[in-house]
């Protein structure tokens, strides 16, 4: 389904229900879909009336939702920054932000550029590629695995687990448990041997518990790699399919960053924000919302709301989109994500001369779920070029941040018991 098809559906829902529409996200699982930009803002901003804490969900508290429903992998409660409110949210957000601040933007850009060049070196001479399978997917997973501290060999398993959870497959809850177990093993290793990665900094430079760290790192995997794959994929698709955009980039009227912004507006890689829950019975946008009802801000609909999108030229640069969220729950890693996406776009456009689609855009399949939207494949052709030999010149990616100087073990008070993994607590969900 194309972004245009979705806009038609959302317009039909707006005409029938107004800014908030009752929907089923699974058979028998009701929710309110927020179609209006202002309605989405009100729900995102107002923590007092609309909570991020999924333990409020009346479908669960009333026993109407099975404990193993696939949606709980993404909508269920977890002790992570995205699922907390008020002081607990601020405490974790500050810890996560402090750790992300240790990433050197210049080093991170170099990581992305070097991995992107290596990938292109493999297929540049053949003058054709699938920009998803051959570029955006391996690039995003290599960069995020490297940042967190996972080995390249672990990437296929991590990717499979994240896909199962974000696609809300039947084994989503099992995939979530396996992913958390993989993070736990990584953290155990970094407690004794810190390295230049986010896992080490989270373990040694924050006061978060082990379980909190594991869930926050898992959240980066859930949204970081898939979001980057789909964001860059959607931007490249726009560039390939829209002659106006292509010509504007070629003549310098638009930059790759502009194309990325337009994509966030028209075709965001994460179509929906993963839920808010009403804290009390209220009337909202003409509807009776009950305490514990699930509300889902639909970014695709809100970003294309005529009230902000207008009827003029659609390719004017704007950052009025809600792709990063906003307010207290705005994405703490948005600057890092933008840097990665911009570097990926820059390398692709620098290396791939006369880039053009190999198939019509109308037959490009889209991966659609509540939490992911991007091309399944993006076949292209371009002018053949010789490799630049990045593969041979570099054996491993450079570090994007330093090794923590002081360790948690060294700072522990004499006789203090180490943190223990109450791992069963993290898997109960409710």
mmCIF file of C-alpha atoms in Angstrom, residues 59-401:
data_model
loop_
_atom_site.group_PDB
_atom_site.id
_atom_site.type_symbol
_atom_site.label_atom_id
_atom_site.label_comp_id
_atom_site.label_asym_id
_atom_site.label_seq_id
_atom_site.Cartn_x
_atom_site.Cartn_y
_atom_site.Cartn_z
ATOM 1 C CA UNK A 59 -8.068 -4.495 28.080
ATOM 2 C CA UNK A 60 -5.470 -6.150 30.310
ATOM 3 C CA UNK A 61 -6.694 -5.094 33.745
ATOM 4 C CA UNK A 62 -10.206 -6.268 32.845
ATOM 5 C CA UNK A 63 -8.897 -9.615 31.578
ATOM 6 C CA UNK A 64 -9.954 -9.028 27.972
ATOM 7 C CA UNK A 65 -6.452 -9.423 26.514
ATOM 8 C CA UNK A 66 -4.535 -12.686 26.626
ATOM 9 C CA UNK A 67 -1.089 -12.559 28.235
ATOM 10 C CA UNK A 68 0.556 -13.906 25.075
ATOM 11 C CA UNK A 69 -1.072 -11.582 22.528
ATOM 12 C CA UNK A 70 1.610 -10.497 20.036
ATOM 13 C CA UNK A 71 0.875 -6.794 20.494
ATOM 14 C CA UNK A 72 2.267 -6.854 24.032
ATOM 15 C CA UNK A 73 5.817 -7.086 22.698
ATOM 16 C CA UNK A 74 5.445 -3.474 21.527
ATOM 17 C CA UNK A 75 2.551 -2.166 23.624
ATOM 18 C CA UNK A 76 3.183 -4.007 26.894
ATOM 19 C CA UNK A 77 4.730 -2.319 29.898
ATOM 20 C CA UNK A 78 8.488 -2.348 30.389
ATOM 21 C CA UNK A 79 10.815 -0.476 32.789
ATOM 22 C CA UNK A 80 12.177 1.698 29.977
ATOM 23 C CA UNK A 81 12.082 5.412 29.251
ATOM 24 C CA UNK A 82 9.349 5.055 26.626
ATOM 25 C CA UNK A 83 6.936 3.363 29.053
ATOM 26 C CA UNK A 84 7.221 5.627 32.090
ATOM 27 C CA UNK A 85 5.799 8.960 33.186
ATOM 28 C CA UNK A 86 6.759 11.957 35.283
ATOM 29 C CA UNK A 87 9.694 11.554 37.670
ATOM 30 C CA UNK A 88 10.530 7.957 36.780
ATOM 31 C CA UNK A 89 10.542 8.906 33.117
ATOM 32 C CA UNK A 90 12.744 11.934 33.746
ATOM 33 C CA UNK A 91 15.205 9.891 35.796
ATOM 34 C CA UNK A 92 15.688 7.308 33.055
ATOM 35 C CA UNK A 93 15.630 9.834 30.229
ATOM 36 C CA UNK A 94 18.407 11.850 31.857
ATOM 37 C CA UNK A 95 20.532 8.709 32.215
ATOM 38 C CA UNK A 96 19.983 7.693 28.587
ATOM 39 C CA UNK A 97 20.635 11.230 27.316
ATOM 40 C CA UNK A 98 23.851 11.510 29.339
ATOM 41 C CA UNK A 99 25.133 8.280 27.785
ATOM 42 C CA UNK A 100 24.181 9.291 24.224
ATOM 43 C CA UNK A 101 26.049 12.562 24.736
ATOM 44 C CA UNK A 102 29.316 10.593 24.832
ATOM 45 C CA UNK A 103 28.933 9.720 21.146
ATOM 46 C CA UNK A 104 31.278 11.820 19.023
ATOM 47 C CA UNK A 105 29.280 12.975 15.947
ATOM 48 C CA UNK A 106 32.365 13.093 13.730
ATOM 49 C CA UNK A 107 33.370 9.576 14.716
ATOM 50 C CA UNK A 108 29.842 8.297 14.218
ATOM 51 C CA UNK A 109 29.660 9.837 10.760
ATOM 52 C CA UNK A 110 32.971 8.153 9.934
ATOM 53 C CA UNK A 111 31.576 4.802 11.129
ATOM 54 C CA UNK A 112 28.566 5.164 8.826
ATOM 55 C CA UNK A 113 30.589 6.396 5.858
ATOM 56 C CA UNK A 114 33.166 3.632 6.087
ATOM 57 C CA UNK A 115 30.571 0.879 6.417
ATOM 58 C CA UNK A 116 28.511 2.385 3.581
ATOM 59 C CA UNK A 117 31.540 2.563 1.318
ATOM 60 C CA UNK A 118 32.476 -1.024 2.112
ATOM 61 C CA UNK A 119 29.002 -2.242 1.217
ATOM 62 C CA UNK A 120 28.951 -0.327 -2.060
ATOM 63 C CA UNK A 121 32.424 -1.627 -2.939
ATOM 64 C CA UNK A 122 30.974 -5.145 -3.081
ATOM 65 C CA UNK A 123 28.406 -4.412 -5.778
ATOM 66 C CA UNK A 124 29.435 -1.142 -7.444
ATOM 67 C CA UNK A 125 31.019 -2.877 -10.496
ATOM 68 C CA UNK A 126 27.842 -4.768 -11.410
ATOM 69 C CA UNK A 127 25.831 -1.533 -11.885
ATOM 70 C CA UNK A 128 22.745 -2.852 -10.102
ATOM 71 C CA UNK A 129 21.641 -3.484 -6.540
ATOM 72 C CA UNK A 130 18.717 -3.755 -4.158
ATOM 73 C CA UNK A 131 19.126 -0.667 -1.972
ATOM 74 C CA UNK A 132 17.304 -2.372 0.908
ATOM 75 C CA UNK A 133 18.932 -5.820 0.975
ATOM 76 C CA UNK A 134 22.335 -4.599 -0.222
ATOM 77 C CA UNK A 135 22.540 -1.221 1.488
ATOM 78 C CA UNK A 136 20.091 0.208 4.030
ATOM 79 C CA UNK A 137 19.486 -3.027 5.962
ATOM 80 C CA UNK A 138 23.102 -4.234 6.378
ATOM 81 C CA UNK A 139 24.275 -0.653 6.949
ATOM 82 C CA UNK A 140 21.785 0.131 9.723
ATOM 83 C CA UNK A 141 22.308 -3.159 11.516
ATOM 84 C CA UNK A 142 26.098 -2.903 11.303
ATOM 85 C CA UNK A 143 26.048 0.620 12.759
ATOM 86 C CA UNK A 144 23.585 -0.057 15.587
ATOM 87 C CA UNK A 145 25.149 -3.384 16.562
ATOM 88 C CA UNK A 146 28.525 -1.645 16.640
ATOM 89 C CA UNK A 147 27.179 1.238 18.752
ATOM 90 C CA UNK A 148 25.562 -1.046 21.310
ATOM 91 C CA UNK A 149 28.473 -3.467 21.469
ATOM 92 C CA UNK A 150 27.169 -6.548 19.659
ATOM 93 C CA UNK A 151 29.440 -8.535 17.362
ATOM 94 C CA UNK A 152 28.790 -8.620 13.598
ATOM 95 C CA UNK A 153 28.094 -12.350 13.934
ATOM 96 C CA UNK A 154 25.117 -11.657 16.211
ATOM 97 C CA UNK A 155 23.339 -9.403 13.714
ATOM 98 C CA UNK A 156 21.218 -12.040 11.868
ATOM 99 C CA UNK A 157 19.746 -13.316 15.138
ATOM 100 C CA UNK A 158 19.133 -9.799 16.471
ATOM 101 C CA UNK A 159 17.444 -8.747 13.246
ATOM 102 C CA UNK A 160 15.167 -11.803 13.227
ATOM 103 C CA UNK A 161 14.108 -11.200 16.841
ATOM 104 C CA UNK A 162 13.414 -7.501 16.313
ATOM 105 C CA UNK A 163 11.425 -8.187 13.149
ATOM 106 C CA UNK A 164 9.294 -10.787 14.929
ATOM 107 C CA UNK A 165 8.514 -8.360 17.756
ATOM 108 C CA UNK A 166 7.849 -5.257 15.654
ATOM 109 C CA UNK A 167 5.737 -7.162 13.113
ATOM 110 C CA UNK A 168 3.676 -8.510 16.041
ATOM 111 C CA UNK A 169 4.150 -12.064 14.819
ATOM 112 C CA UNK A 170 2.709 -15.009 16.756
ATOM 113 C CA UNK A 171 6.061 -15.516 18.465
ATOM 114 C CA UNK A 172 6.525 -11.821 19.300
ATOM 115 C CA UNK A 173 6.590 -12.331 23.068
ATOM 116 C CA UNK A 174 9.092 -15.160 22.713
ATOM 117 C CA UNK A 175 11.213 -12.952 20.454
ATOM 118 C CA UNK A 176 11.112 -10.168 23.051
ATOM 119 C CA UNK A 177 12.326 -12.559 25.757
ATOM 120 C CA UNK A 178 15.138 -13.829 23.556
ATOM 121 C CA UNK A 179 16.222 -10.308 22.661
ATOM 122 C CA UNK A 180 16.350 -9.289 26.321
ATOM 123 C CA UNK A 181 18.391 -12.398 27.085
ATOM 124 C CA UNK A 182 20.890 -11.413 24.369
ATOM 125 C CA UNK A 183 21.171 -7.932 25.884
ATOM 126 C CA UNK A 184 21.630 -9.446 29.347
ATOM 127 C CA UNK A 185 24.560 -11.552 28.116
ATOM 128 C CA UNK A 186 26.132 -8.477 26.526
ATOM 129 C CA UNK A 187 25.796 -6.448 29.721
ATOM 130 C CA UNK A 188 27.277 -9.222 31.834
ATOM 131 C CA UNK A 189 30.308 -9.204 29.577
ATOM 132 C CA UNK A 190 30.640 -5.413 29.678
ATOM 133 C CA UNK A 191 30.461 -5.247 33.478
ATOM 134 C CA UNK A 192 33.781 -7.073 33.677
ATOM 135 C CA UNK A 193 35.292 -5.824 30.413
ATOM 136 C CA UNK A 194 34.007 -2.390 29.370
ATOM 137 C CA UNK A 195 34.525 -1.349 25.765
ATOM 138 C CA UNK A 196 33.761 1.628 23.536
ATOM 139 C CA UNK A 197 30.022 1.019 23.242
ATOM 140 C CA UNK A 198 26.676 2.080 24.678
ATOM 141 C CA UNK A 199 26.268 -1.108 26.712
ATOM 142 C CA UNK A 200 29.465 -0.332 28.621
ATOM 143 C CA UNK A 201 28.457 3.265 29.274
ATOM 144 C CA UNK A 202 24.980 2.255 30.433
ATOM 145 C CA UNK A 203 26.458 -0.371 32.750
ATOM 146 C CA UNK A 204 29.204 1.789 34.253
ATOM 147 C CA UNK A 205 28.075 5.423 33.996
ATOM 148 C CA UNK A 206 24.426 5.275 35.102
ATOM 149 C CA UNK A 207 22.550 4.344 38.248
ATOM 150 C CA UNK A 208 19.931 2.433 36.282
ATOM 151 C CA UNK A 209 19.311 -1.141 37.333
ATOM 152 C CA UNK A 210 20.391 -4.008 35.113
ATOM 153 C CA UNK A 211 16.825 -4.659 34.036
ATOM 154 C CA UNK A 212 16.242 -0.982 33.198
ATOM 155 C CA UNK A 213 19.428 -0.894 31.138
ATOM 156 C CA UNK A 214 18.468 -4.039 29.253
ATOM 157 C CA UNK A 215 15.033 -2.723 28.328
ATOM 158 C CA UNK A 216 16.371 0.651 27.223
ATOM 159 C CA UNK A 217 19.012 -0.965 25.017
ATOM 160 C CA UNK A 218 16.338 -3.254 23.583
ATOM 161 C CA UNK A 219 14.265 -0.168 22.744
ATOM 162 C CA UNK A 220 17.177 1.216 20.734
ATOM 163 C CA UNK A 221 17.271 -2.034 18.773
ATOM 164 C CA UNK A 222 13.497 -2.076 18.269
ATOM 165 C CA UNK A 223 13.331 1.399 16.788
ATOM 166 C CA UNK A 224 16.897 2.362 15.822
ATOM 167 C CA UNK A 225 17.839 -0.142 13.144
ATOM 168 C CA UNK A 226 14.374 -0.749 11.590
ATOM 169 C CA UNK A 227 13.594 2.964 11.727
ATOM 170 C CA UNK A 228 16.824 3.840 9.930
ATOM 171 C CA UNK A 229 16.320 1.135 7.300
ATOM 172 C CA UNK A 230 12.830 2.391 6.533
ATOM 173 C CA UNK A 231 13.680 6.095 6.788
ATOM 174 C CA UNK A 232 16.595 5.938 4.346
ATOM 175 C CA UNK A 233 14.697 3.439 2.188
ATOM 176 C CA UNK A 234 11.657 5.718 1.982
ATOM 177 C CA UNK A 235 13.871 8.729 1.219
ATOM 178 C CA UNK A 236 15.684 6.901 -1.577
ATOM 179 C CA UNK A 237 12.341 5.702 -2.933
ATOM 180 C CA UNK A 238 11.055 9.287 -2.989
ATOM 181 C CA UNK A 239 14.201 10.410 -4.782
ATOM 182 C CA UNK A 240 13.831 7.653 -7.380
ATOM 183 C CA UNK A 241 10.102 8.018 -7.969
ATOM 184 C CA UNK A 242 9.580 11.785 -7.924
ATOM 185 C CA UNK A 243 11.135 13.677 -10.833
ATOM 186 C CA UNK A 244 10.699 17.025 -9.094
ATOM 187 C CA UNK A 245 12.589 15.852 -6.016
ATOM 188 C CA UNK A 246 15.274 14.180 -8.120
ATOM 189 C CA UNK A 247 15.814 17.300 -10.231
ATOM 190 C CA UNK A 248 15.834 19.553 -7.149
ATOM 191 C CA UNK A 249 18.537 17.448 -5.502
ATOM 192 C CA UNK A 250 20.564 17.310 -8.713
ATOM 193 C CA UNK A 251 20.520 21.109 -9.032
ATOM 194 C CA UNK A 252 21.103 21.769 -5.332
ATOM 195 C CA UNK A 253 17.675 23.248 -4.578
ATOM 196 C CA UNK A 254 17.078 20.374 -2.169
ATOM 197 C CA UNK A 255 19.670 18.597 -0.031
ATOM 198 C CA UNK A 256 19.562 14.943 1.020
ATOM 199 C CA UNK A 257 18.593 16.232 4.467
ATOM 200 C CA UNK A 258 15.581 17.974 2.897
ATOM 201 C CA UNK A 259 14.523 14.701 1.287
ATOM 202 C CA UNK A 260 14.810 12.939 4.630
ATOM 203 C CA UNK A 261 12.602 15.603 6.233
ATOM 204 C CA UNK A 262 10.015 15.314 3.475
ATOM 205 C CA UNK A 263 9.957 11.565 3.997
ATOM 206 C CA UNK A 264 9.321 11.989 7.724
ATOM 207 C CA UNK A 265 6.383 14.196 6.795
ATOM 208 C CA UNK A 266 4.799 12.106 4.042
ATOM 209 C CA UNK A 267 5.943 8.544 4.704
ATOM 210 C CA UNK A 268 7.365 8.175 8.240
ATOM 211 C CA UNK A 269 9.286 4.962 8.926
ATOM 212 C CA UNK A 270 7.417 4.479 12.218
ATOM 213 C CA UNK A 271 3.754 5.036 11.263
ATOM 214 C CA UNK A 272 2.345 5.161 14.793
ATOM 215 C CA UNK A 273 3.461 6.106 18.282
ATOM 216 C CA UNK A 274 3.232 3.022 20.450
ATOM 217 C CA UNK A 275 0.335 4.021 22.603
ATOM 218 C CA UNK A 276 -0.997 6.285 25.312
ATOM 219 C CA UNK A 277 -3.602 5.301 27.908
ATOM 220 C CA UNK A 278 -6.311 7.538 29.330
ATOM 221 C CA UNK A 279 -5.872 8.092 33.061
ATOM 222 C CA UNK A 280 -9.567 8.922 33.628
ATOM 223 C CA UNK A 281 -12.917 9.061 31.879
ATOM 224 C CA UNK A 282 -12.958 12.125 29.627
ATOM 225 C CA UNK A 283 -14.626 13.609 26.583
ATOM 226 C CA UNK A 284 -11.990 14.082 23.899
ATOM 227 C CA UNK A 285 -12.596 15.358 20.368
ATOM 228 C CA UNK A 286 -16.289 14.548 20.748
ATOM 229 C CA UNK A 287 -15.792 10.968 21.948
ATOM 230 C CA UNK A 288 -16.258 9.397 25.372
ATOM 231 C CA UNK A 289 -12.850 8.008 26.289
ATOM 232 C CA UNK A 290 -12.789 5.643 29.273
ATOM 233 C CA UNK A 291 -9.966 5.299 31.802
ATOM 234 C CA UNK A 292 -7.484 2.761 30.486
ATOM 235 C CA UNK A 293 -8.512 3.132 26.832
ATOM 236 C CA UNK A 294 -5.640 2.871 24.350
ATOM 237 C CA UNK A 295 -5.024 5.869 22.092
ATOM 238 C CA UNK A 296 -2.587 5.619 19.177
ATOM 239 C CA UNK A 297 -1.232 8.829 17.611
ATOM 240 C CA UNK A 298 -1.072 7.977 13.913
ATOM 241 C CA UNK A 299 1.939 9.811 12.526
ATOM 242 C CA UNK A 300 1.075 9.142 8.893
ATOM 243 C CA UNK A 301 -2.335 10.761 9.355
ATOM 244 C CA UNK A 302 -1.207 13.577 11.677
ATOM 245 C CA UNK A 303 1.735 14.514 9.480
ATOM 246 C CA UNK A 304 -0.526 14.765 6.422
ATOM 247 C CA UNK A 305 -3.325 16.582 8.234
ATOM 248 C CA UNK A 306 -4.521 19.289 5.786
ATOM 249 C CA UNK A 307 -4.435 21.789 8.658
ATOM 250 C CA UNK A 308 -0.619 21.698 8.632
ATOM 251 C CA UNK A 309 0.212 20.134 5.268
ATOM 252 C CA UNK A 310 -1.799 22.508 3.131
ATOM 253 C CA UNK A 311 -2.675 22.132 -0.501
ATOM 254 C CA UNK A 312 0.400 23.779 -1.972
ATOM 255 C CA UNK A 313 3.685 22.273 -3.097
ATOM 256 C CA UNK A 314 4.258 19.091 -1.122
ATOM 257 C CA UNK A 315 8.016 19.196 -1.413
ATOM 258 C CA UNK A 316 8.616 22.310 0.655
ATOM 259 C CA UNK A 317 10.976 21.530 3.506
ATOM 260 C CA UNK A 318 9.205 21.279 6.856
ATOM 261 C CA UNK A 319 9.869 19.768 10.258
ATOM 262 C CA UNK A 320 6.289 20.084 11.511
ATOM 263 C CA UNK A 321 6.064 16.293 11.485
ATOM 264 C CA UNK A 322 5.707 14.255 14.675
ATOM 265 C CA UNK A 323 8.092 11.484 13.647
ATOM 266 C CA UNK A 324 10.280 12.111 16.704
ATOM 267 C CA UNK A 325 7.393 12.626 19.066
ATOM 268 C CA UNK A 326 7.487 15.848 21.035
ATOM 269 C CA UNK A 327 7.586 17.217 24.551
ATOM 270 C CA UNK A 328 8.873 15.135 27.440
ATOM 271 C CA UNK A 329 8.650 11.933 25.385
ATOM 272 C CA UNK A 330 10.404 13.222 22.283
ATOM 273 C CA UNK A 331 13.016 10.819 20.953
ATOM 274 C CA UNK A 332 16.299 11.318 22.889
ATOM 275 C CA UNK A 333 18.310 9.833 19.999
ATOM 276 C CA UNK A 334 16.936 11.919 17.142
ATOM 277 C CA UNK A 335 20.219 13.765 16.487
ATOM 278 C CA UNK A 336 22.099 10.466 16.318
ATOM 279 C CA UNK A 337 19.457 8.974 14.007
ATOM 280 C CA UNK A 338 19.537 11.984 11.692
ATOM 281 C CA UNK A 339 23.336 11.887 11.460
ATOM 282 C CA UNK A 340 23.264 8.190 10.524
ATOM 283 C CA UNK A 341 20.556 8.706 7.895
ATOM 284 C CA UNK A 342 22.208 11.759 6.370
ATOM 285 C CA UNK A 343 25.574 10.005 6.122
ATOM 286 C CA UNK A 344 23.916 7.000 4.467
ATOM 287 C CA UNK A 345 22.205 9.235 1.915
ATOM 288 C CA UNK A 346 25.374 11.249 1.249
ATOM 289 C CA UNK A 347 27.459 8.163 0.475
ATOM 290 C CA UNK A 348 24.798 6.607 -1.751
ATOM 291 C CA UNK A 349 24.414 9.778 -3.830
ATOM 292 C CA UNK A 350 28.176 10.309 -4.032
ATOM 293 C CA UNK A 351 28.974 6.778 -5.140
ATOM 294 C CA UNK A 352 26.012 5.861 -7.370
ATOM 295 C CA UNK A 353 26.075 8.004 -10.502
ATOM 296 C CA UNK A 354 22.955 8.144 -12.700
ATOM 297 C CA UNK A 355 20.969 6.246 -10.066
ATOM 298 C CA UNK A 356 17.552 5.204 -11.366
ATOM 299 C CA UNK A 357 14.858 2.633 -10.486
ATOM 300 C CA UNK A 358 14.977 -0.820 -12.029
ATOM 301 C CA UNK A 359 11.211 -1.335 -11.639
ATOM 302 C CA UNK A 360 8.213 1.045 -11.620
ATOM 303 C CA UNK A 361 7.402 2.519 -8.228
ATOM 304 C CA UNK A 362 3.859 1.147 -8.510
ATOM 305 C CA UNK A 363 5.166 -2.407 -8.043
ATOM 306 C CA UNK A 364 7.537 -1.649 -5.151
ATOM 307 C CA UNK A 365 6.241 -3.677 -2.205
ATOM 308 C CA UNK A 366 5.955 -1.960 1.183
ATOM 309 C CA UNK A 367 6.515 -3.563 4.549
ATOM 310 C CA UNK A 368 3.535 -2.407 6.588
ATOM 311 C CA UNK A 369 2.864 -2.926 10.277
ATOM 312 C CA UNK A 370 1.707 -0.705 13.106
ATOM 313 C CA UNK A 371 5.323 0.163 13.905
ATOM 314 C CA UNK A 372 7.239 -0.138 10.617
ATOM 315 C CA UNK A 373 6.743 1.170 7.093
ATOM 316 C CA UNK A 374 9.307 0.960 4.316
ATOM 317 C CA UNK A 375 10.081 -0.691 0.994
ATOM 318 C CA UNK A 376 10.634 -4.437 1.076
ATOM 319 C CA UNK A 377 13.053 -4.108 -1.841
ATOM 320 C CA UNK A 378 14.322 -1.196 -3.917
ATOM 321 C CA UNK A 379 16.010 -2.469 -7.091
ATOM 322 C CA UNK A 380 18.113 0.139 -8.893
ATOM 323 C CA UNK A 381 20.604 0.487 -11.710
ATOM 324 C CA UNK A 382 23.417 3.008 -12.015
ATOM 325 C CA UNK A 383 26.654 3.642 -13.856
ATOM 326 C CA UNK A 384 29.218 0.932 -13.044
ATOM 327 C CA UNK A 385 32.216 2.033 -11.039
ATOM 328 C CA UNK A 386 35.312 0.423 -9.605
ATOM 329 C CA UNK A 387 35.476 -0.335 -5.865
ATOM 330 C CA UNK A 388 37.337 2.190 -3.740
ATOM 331 C CA UNK A 389 38.942 -0.656 -1.760
ATOM 332 C CA UNK A 390 37.454 0.282 1.587
ATOM 333 C CA UNK A 391 36.887 -3.398 2.309
ATOM 334 C CA UNK A 392 40.583 -4.205 2.202
ATOM 335 C CA UNK A 393 41.747 -1.038 3.920
ATOM 336 C CA UNK A 394 39.698 -1.490 7.074
ATOM 337 C CA UNK A 395 39.240 -4.619 9.163
ATOM 338 C CA UNK A 396 36.888 -3.188 11.785
ATOM 339 C CA UNK A 397 34.795 -0.092 12.285
ATOM 340 C CA UNK A 398 36.277 2.741 14.380
ATOM 341 C CA UNK A 399 34.793 3.543 17.783
ATOM 342 C CA UNK A 400 32.155 6.271 17.937
ATOM 343 C CA UNK A 401 32.680 6.862 21.661
#
